[in-house]
Amino acid sequence: SEAIDYALVAEEYEYMAQILEPAIPKIISEGAHDQTIRWLQAIPMEILRKSGYLWQYLVIAMLDKGSFQVASQTLTRIWADLGELDDLTPKERDTIRGYSQALLAAITIHVTLDARKARQHSHLAVDLLPEQESLGLCIAYGHNGSACLHLGRVDEAVEKLTQAMQLSKFVEYKMIYLLWFSYHAQAVAAQGELIRAKKLYQEAHVIAEDMGLQKSNVFSNAVIGLGNLFYEWNDLRQAKKIFEDGVSIAEKGDYLDRLLISYFSFVQIGIALGDYAQVEDKLSFGKMTARKYDNPADVMHGFGAIQARLSLAKGDLQRASQWARSVRVPAEIDDLNSLIEYQLRALVNVWLAEGNNDQ
């Protein structure tokens, strides 16, 4: 740390990059995201782009922190002139594009919940990246798996997440294993193996403690997943306690996907327990976060469905009916993703409350 700061003050950027290259995965895994970003942003672009995996880790540090908008802007800026660089070989150019696509998959699924688009980015990354690029492939396969979960393609999610977990063994950035491990537990739960999923989530807690990541955004998925299990078992008070921990971690970043999916269950618990004020607070926070990303359509549809269920619980059928009239049910649904499913369930609840049983 002192040597890096000394090189920064002396503007010895090439030396600074040489020191950071082997150390950066461990530095990020220890949670020093702000420091990592400060160091890497100080390095001139021409040096950063030629220094191992430093530009990738700059974006990854921003993603881990939940700064998705900044990460997207940074990724665009780093390779804005990629098409004009004549000194790159075709393989180098494909590798850069492959990493960019893998990172775009992460940004897309976490911010917009557009699972199809995230999968497109992931597929392109896998096609472009050489087989020795374990970090990029690990990111691509993992986010493909999380997108498959969102789309209800559980068996395919298990396959992709297993590939990501295997690749993570060859990556120095160790916290990524915890991320895919927790998503794998979610896939197991989606297969109906709830007891096995509980054991996996508990194992994820042990892994997080060993890594010192109990309060990291990466860990929030495992906490929320465990809360979902207790919700399924109708242990609402235990589920609420766990959800409060998981949601509070997720709210420290701008993980719209984790916030929205966790709110689906959290809101139902709040309604069942009559805690409407807390539900309103969560909705307000979620919408405020969505505004940072220009209110992605799918995300706002999800928040609308949550509001409709809350309105029904409070006896405000007029407001719920107003939302129901604004919903456009797709004529054909190839993938019944979690957002559409939740909206349809909320829509059915409104119709039943209105007495429209035939619809």
Coordinates of C-alpha atoms in Angstrom, one line a residue:
S1 CA 0.0 0.0 0.0
E2 CA 2.8 2.5 0.9
A3 CA 4.8 1.6 -2.2
I4 CA 1.7 2.1 -4.4
D5 CA 0.9 5.4 -2.8
Y6 CA 4.6 6.5 -3.2
A7 CA 4.5 5.6 -6.9
L8 CA 1.2 7.5 -7.2
V9 CA 2.7 10.7 -5.7
A10 CA 5.8 10.3 -7.8
E11 CA 3.6 9.7 -10.9
E12 CA 5.6 6.5 -11.6
Y13 CA 2.5 5.0 -13.2
E14 CA 4.2 2.1 -15.0
Y15 CA 5.9 1.0 -11.7
M16 CA 2.6 1.4 -9.9
A17 CA 0.9 -0.9 -12.5
Q18 CA 3.6 -3.5 -12.0
I19 CA 3.0 -3.5 -8.3
L20 CA -0.7 -3.7 -8.6
E21 CA -0.9 -6.4 -11.3
P22 CA -0.2 -9.4 -9.0
A23 CA -1.8 -7.9 -5.9
I24 CA -5.1 -6.5 -7.2
P25 CA -7.3 -9.7 -6.9
K26 CA -6.5 -10.1 -3.2
I27 CA -6.9 -6.3 -2.6
I28 CA -10.4 -6.4 -4.0
S29 CA -11.3 -9.6 -2.3
E30 CA -10.4 -8.0 1.0
G31 CA -13.1 -5.3 0.3
A32 CA -10.8 -2.4 -0.5
H33 CA -12.9 -1.2 -3.4
D34 CA -12.6 2.5 -2.9
Q35 CA -8.8 2.3 -2.6
T36 CA -8.6 0.0 -5.7
I37 CA -10.7 2.4 -7.8
R38 CA -8.7 5.4 -6.6
W39 CA -5.4 3.8 -7.6
L40 CA -6.5 2.4 -11.0
Q41 CA -8.3 5.6 -12.0
A42 CA -5.0 7.4 -11.5
I43 CA -3.1 5.3 -14.0
P44 CA -3.1 6.8 -17.5
M45 CA -5.4 4.9 -19.9
E46 CA -2.6 3.7 -22.3
I47 CA -0.8 2.1 -19.3
L48 CA -3.9 0.7 -17.7
R49 CA -5.0 -1.1 -20.9
K50 CA -1.7 -2.8 -21.4
S51 CA -1.2 -3.9 -17.7
G52 CA -2.5 -7.4 -17.3
Y53 CA -6.1 -7.4 -16.0
L54 CA -6.1 -4.0 -14.4
W55 CA -8.8 -2.5 -16.5
Q56 CA -11.0 -5.5 -15.9
Y57 CA -10.5 -5.2 -12.2
L58 CA -11.3 -1.5 -12.2
V59 CA -14.7 -2.3 -13.6
I60 CA -15.1 -5.3 -11.3
A61 CA -14.4 -3.2 -8.3
M62 CA -17.1 -0.8 -9.4
L63 CA -19.6 -3.7 -9.9
D64 CA -18.8 -5.2 -6.5
K65 CA -19.4 -1.8 -4.9
G66 CA -22.8 -1.5 -6.8
S67 CA -21.7 1.5 -8.9
F68 CA -23.2 0.1 -12.1
Q69 CA -23.7 3.3 -13.9
V70 CA -20.1 4.4 -13.3
A71 CA -18.9 0.9 -14.3
S72 CA -20.8 1.1 -17.6
Q73 CA -19.4 4.6 -18.4
T74 CA -15.9 3.5 -17.4
L75 CA -16.0 0.4 -19.6
T76 CA -17.2 2.5 -22.6
R77 CA -14.4 5.1 -22.0
I78 CA -11.6 2.5 -21.7
W79 CA -12.1 1.1 -25.1
A80 CA -13.9 3.9 -26.9
D81 CA -11.3 3.8 -29.7
L82 CA -11.0 0.0 -29.9
G83 CA -11.8 0.0 -33.6
E84 CA -9.0 2.5 -34.3
L85 CA -6.2 0.6 -32.6
D86 CA -4.0 -0.9 -35.3
D87 CA -1.4 -2.5 -32.9
L88 CA -3.8 -5.2 -31.6
T89 CA -3.8 -8.7 -33.0
P90 CA -7.2 -10.3 -33.8
K91 CA -6.9 -12.5 -30.8
E92 CA -6.2 -9.5 -28.5
R93 CA -9.1 -7.6 -30.0
D94 CA -11.5 -10.6 -29.5
T95 CA -10.3 -11.0 -25.9
I96 CA -11.0 -7.3 -25.1
R97 CA -14.4 -7.6 -26.7
G98 CA -15.1 -10.9 -24.8
Y99 CA -14.3 -9.3 -21.4
S100 CA -16.4 -6.3 -22.3
Q101 CA -19.3 -8.5 -23.1
A102 CA -18.9 -10.5 -19.9
L103 CA -18.9 -7.3 -17.8
L104 CA -21.9 -6.0 -19.8
A105 CA -23.8 -9.2 -18.9
A106 CA -23.3 -8.4 -15.2
I107 CA -24.4 -4.7 -15.6
T108 CA -27.4 -5.7 -17.6
I109 CA -28.8 -8.3 -15.3
H110 CA -28.2 -6.3 -12.1
V111 CA -29.6 -3.0 -13.4
T112 CA -32.4 -3.8 -15.9
L113 CA -33.2 -7.5 -15.2
D114 CA -33.2 -8.0 -18.9
A115 CA -32.2 -11.6 -18.7
R116 CA -32.4 -12.3 -22.5
K117 CA -30.0 -9.4 -23.2
A118 CA -27.7 -10.5 -20.4
R119 CA -27.6 -14.0 -21.9
Q120 CA -26.7 -12.5 -25.3
H121 CA -23.8 -10.7 -23.8
S122 CA -22.7 -13.9 -22.0
H123 CA -22.9 -16.0 -25.2
L124 CA -20.8 -13.4 -27.1
A125 CA -18.2 -13.4 -24.3
V126 CA -17.9 -17.2 -24.4
D127 CA -17.6 -17.1 -28.2
L128 CA -14.9 -14.4 -28.2
L129 CA -12.7 -15.4 -25.1
P130 CA -9.9 -17.9 -25.4
E131 CA -10.2 -20.9 -23.2
Q132 CA -7.4 -19.8 -20.9
E133 CA -9.2 -16.6 -19.9
S134 CA -10.8 -18.1 -16.9
L135 CA -11.8 -14.8 -15.2
G136 CA -13.8 -13.6 -18.2
L137 CA -15.4 -17.0 -18.8
C138 CA -16.2 -17.3 -15.2
I139 CA -18.1 -14.0 -15.2
A140 CA -19.8 -14.9 -18.5
Y141 CA -21.0 -18.3 -17.4
G142 CA -22.1 -17.1 -14.0
H143 CA -24.2 -14.3 -15.2
N144 CA -25.7 -16.5 -17.9
G145 CA -26.7 -18.9 -15.0
S146 CA -28.3 -16.1 -13.0
A147 CA -30.2 -14.9 -16.1
C148 CA -31.4 -18.5 -16.6
L149 CA -32.7 -18.5 -13.1
H150 CA -34.6 -15.3 -13.8
L151 CA -36.2 -16.9 -16.9
G152 CA -37.1 -20.1 -15.0
R153 CA -34.6 -22.3 -16.9
V154 CA -33.4 -24.0 -13.8
D155 CA -31.6 -27.0 -15.2
E156 CA -29.6 -24.7 -17.6
A157 CA -28.9 -22.4 -14.7
V158 CA -27.4 -25.3 -12.7
E159 CA -25.2 -26.2 -15.7
K160 CA -23.9 -22.7 -16.3
L161 CA -23.3 -22.0 -12.6
T162 CA -21.5 -25.3 -12.2
Q163 CA -19.2 -24.2 -15.0
A164 CA -18.7 -20.9 -13.4
M165 CA -17.8 -22.4 -10.0
Q166 CA -15.3 -24.8 -11.7
L167 CA -13.7 -21.9 -13.5
S168 CA -13.5 -19.8 -10.3
K169 CA -10.9 -22.3 -9.0
F170 CA -8.5 -21.0 -11.5
V171 CA -9.2 -17.4 -10.7
E172 CA -7.3 -15.4 -8.1
Y173 CA -10.4 -13.2 -7.4
K174 CA -11.7 -15.6 -4.8
M175 CA -14.9 -13.8 -3.8
I176 CA -16.5 -14.7 -7.2
Y177 CA -16.7 -18.3 -6.0
L178 CA -19.0 -17.2 -3.1
L179 CA -21.2 -15.4 -5.6
W180 CA -21.7 -18.4 -7.9
F181 CA -22.0 -20.7 -4.9
S182 CA -25.0 -18.7 -3.6
Y183 CA -26.6 -18.6 -7.0
H184 CA -26.1 -22.4 -7.3
A185 CA -27.9 -22.8 -3.9
Q186 CA -30.8 -20.7 -5.3
A187 CA -31.0 -23.0 -8.4
V188 CA -31.1 -26.0 -6.1
A189 CA -34.0 -24.4 -4.2
A190 CA -35.7 -23.7 -7.5
Q191 CA -35.5 -27.4 -8.3
G192 CA -37.5 -28.1 -5.1
E193 CA -34.6 -29.4 -3.0
L194 CA -35.2 -27.0 -0.1
I195 CA -33.3 -28.9 2.6
R196 CA -30.3 -29.3 0.4
A197 CA -30.5 -25.6 -0.5
K198 CA -30.6 -24.6 3.2
K199 CA -27.4 -26.6 3.8
L200 CA -25.7 -24.9 0.8
Y201 CA -26.8 -21.4 2.0
Q202 CA -25.4 -22.2 5.5
E203 CA -22.2 -23.3 3.8
A204 CA -22.1 -20.0 2.0
H205 CA -22.3 -18.3 5.3
V206 CA -19.3 -20.2 6.5
I207 CA -17.4 -19.3 3.3
A208 CA -18.3 -15.6 3.7
E209 CA -17.1 -15.6 7.4
D210 CA -13.8 -17.2 6.4
M211 CA -13.3 -14.6 3.7
G212 CA -14.6 -11.7 5.9
L213 CA -17.4 -10.9 3.4
Q214 CA -20.4 -11.1 5.7
K215 CA -21.4 -7.5 4.9
S216 CA -20.4 -7.5 1.2
N217 CA -22.9 -7.0 -1.7
V218 CA -21.7 -10.4 -3.0
F219 CA -23.0 -12.1 0.2
S220 CA -26.5 -10.5 0.1
N221 CA -27.7 -13.1 -2.4
A222 CA -27.0 -15.9 0.0
V223 CA -28.8 -14.2 2.9
I224 CA -31.8 -13.3 0.8
G225 CA -31.9 -16.9 -0.5
L226 CA -32.0 -18.3 3.0
G227 CA -34.8 -15.9 3.9
N228 CA -36.8 -17.2 0.9
L229 CA -36.6 -20.7 2.3
F230 CA -38.1 -19.7 5.6
Y231 CA -40.8 -17.8 3.7
E232 CA -41.6 -21.0 1.8
W233 CA -41.8 -22.9 5.1
N234 CA -44.2 -20.2 6.4
D235 CA -41.9 -19.2 9.2
L236 CA -42.6 -15.5 8.5
R237 CA -40.9 -13.9 11.5
Q238 CA -37.7 -15.8 11.0
A239 CA -37.9 -15.1 7.3
K240 CA -38.4 -11.4 8.0
K241 CA -35.4 -11.2 10.3
I242 CA -33.2 -12.8 7.7
F243 CA -34.6 -10.7 4.9
E244 CA -33.9 -7.5 6.8
D245 CA -30.3 -8.5 7.1
G246 CA -30.0 -9.4 3.4
V247 CA -31.9 -6.5 2.1
S248 CA -29.9 -4.0 4.2
I249 CA -26.7 -5.4 2.6
A250 CA -28.2 -5.2 -0.9
E251 CA -29.4 -1.7 -0.3
K252 CA -25.8 -0.5 0.2
G253 CA -25.3 -1.0 -3.5
D254 CA -27.6 -0.5 -6.5
Y255 CA -28.4 -4.1 -7.2
L256 CA -31.8 -3.6 -8.6
D257 CA -32.3 -7.3 -9.4
R258 CA -31.6 -8.4 -5.8
L259 CA -33.6 -5.6 -4.4
L260 CA -36.7 -6.3 -6.5
I261 CA -36.6 -10.1 -6.2
S262 CA -36.1 -9.9 -2.5
Y263 CA -38.9 -7.3 -2.2
F264 CA -41.3 -9.8 -3.8
S265 CA -41.1 -12.1 -0.8
F266 CA -40.3 -9.4 1.8
V267 CA -43.5 -7.4 0.9
Q268 CA -45.7 -10.5 1.2
I269 CA -44.2 -11.1 4.7
G270 CA -44.8 -7.4 5.6
I271 CA -48.4 -7.6 4.4
A272 CA -49.0 -10.9 6.3
L273 CA -47.7 -9.3 9.5
G274 CA -49.5 -6.1 8.9
D275 CA -46.3 -4.0 8.6
Y276 CA -47.5 -1.7 5.8
A277 CA -45.2 1.2 6.7
Q278 CA -42.1 -0.8 6.2
V279 CA -43.3 -2.1 2.9
E280 CA -43.9 1.5 1.8
D281 CA -40.4 2.4 2.9
K282 CA -38.9 -0.4 0.8
L283 CA -40.9 0.6 -2.3
S284 CA -39.8 4.2 -1.9
F285 CA -36.1 3.1 -1.6
G286 CA -36.4 0.8 -4.6
K287 CA -37.9 3.4 -6.8
M288 CA -35.3 5.9 -5.8
T289 CA -32.6 3.5 -6.8
A290 CA -34.3 2.8 -10.1
R291 CA -34.3 6.5 -10.9
K292 CA -30.5 6.4 -11.0
Y293 CA -30.9 4.1 -14.1
D294 CA -33.7 6.0 -15.8
N295 CA -36.4 3.7 -14.4
P296 CA -35.9 0.4 -16.4
A297 CA -39.3 -0.7 -17.7
D298 CA -39.3 -4.2 -16.3
V299 CA -38.1 -3.1 -12.9
M300 CA -40.9 -0.4 -12.7
H301 CA -43.5 -3.0 -13.7
G302 CA -42.2 -5.1 -10.8
F303 CA -42.6 -2.2 -8.4
G304 CA -46.0 -1.5 -9.8
A305 CA -47.1 -5.1 -9.0
I306 CA -45.8 -4.8 -5.5
Q307 CA -47.7 -1.6 -5.0
A308 CA -50.9 -3.2 -6.3
R309 CA -50.6 -6.1 -3.8
L310 CA -50.0 -3.6 -1.0
S311 CA -53.1 -1.5 -2.1
L312 CA -55.2 -4.6 -2.0
A313 CA -54.0 -5.5 1.5
K314 CA -54.9 -1.9 2.6
G315 CA -58.3 -2.2 1.0
D316 CA -57.6 0.3 -1.8
L317 CA -59.2 -1.6 -4.7
Q318 CA -59.5 1.5 -6.8
R319 CA -55.7 2.0 -6.9
A320 CA -55.0 -1.7 -7.5
S321 CA -57.6 -1.8 -10.3
Q322 CA -56.0 1.3 -11.9
W323 CA -52.7 -0.6 -12.0
A324 CA -54.4 -3.7 -13.4
R325 CA -55.9 -1.8 -16.3
S326 CA -52.4 -0.6 -17.2
V327 CA -50.9 -4.1 -17.4
R328 CA -50.3 -5.5 -20.9
V329 CA -50.3 -9.3 -20.8
P330 CA -48.1 -10.7 -23.5
A331 CA -50.0 -12.7 -26.2
E332 CA -47.3 -15.4 -26.1
I333 CA -44.9 -16.0 -23.2
D334 CA -41.9 -18.0 -24.2
D335 CA -40.1 -17.5 -20.9
L336 CA -42.2 -17.0 -17.8
N337 CA -39.6 -14.9 -16.0
S338 CA -39.9 -14.0 -12.4
L339 CA -41.1 -10.5 -13.1
I340 CA -43.9 -11.5 -15.5
E341 CA -44.9 -14.3 -13.1
Y342 CA -45.2 -11.9 -10.2
Q343 CA -47.1 -9.4 -12.2
L344 CA -49.6 -12.1 -13.4
R345 CA -50.1 -13.3 -9.8
A346 CA -50.8 -9.8 -8.7
L347 CA -53.1 -9.2 -11.7
V348 CA -55.1 -12.4 -10.8
N349 CA -55.4 -11.2 -7.2
V350 CA -56.9 -7.8 -8.4
W351 CA -59.3 -9.6 -10.7
L352 CA -60.5 -11.8 -7.9
A353 CA -61.0 -8.8 -5.6
E354 CA -63.0 -7.1 -8.4
G355 CA -65.1 -10.2 -8.8
N356 CA -63.9 -10.9 -12.3
N357 CA -63.5 -14.6 -11.8
D358 CA -63.8 -15.4 -15.5
Q359 CA -60.7 -13.4 -16.4

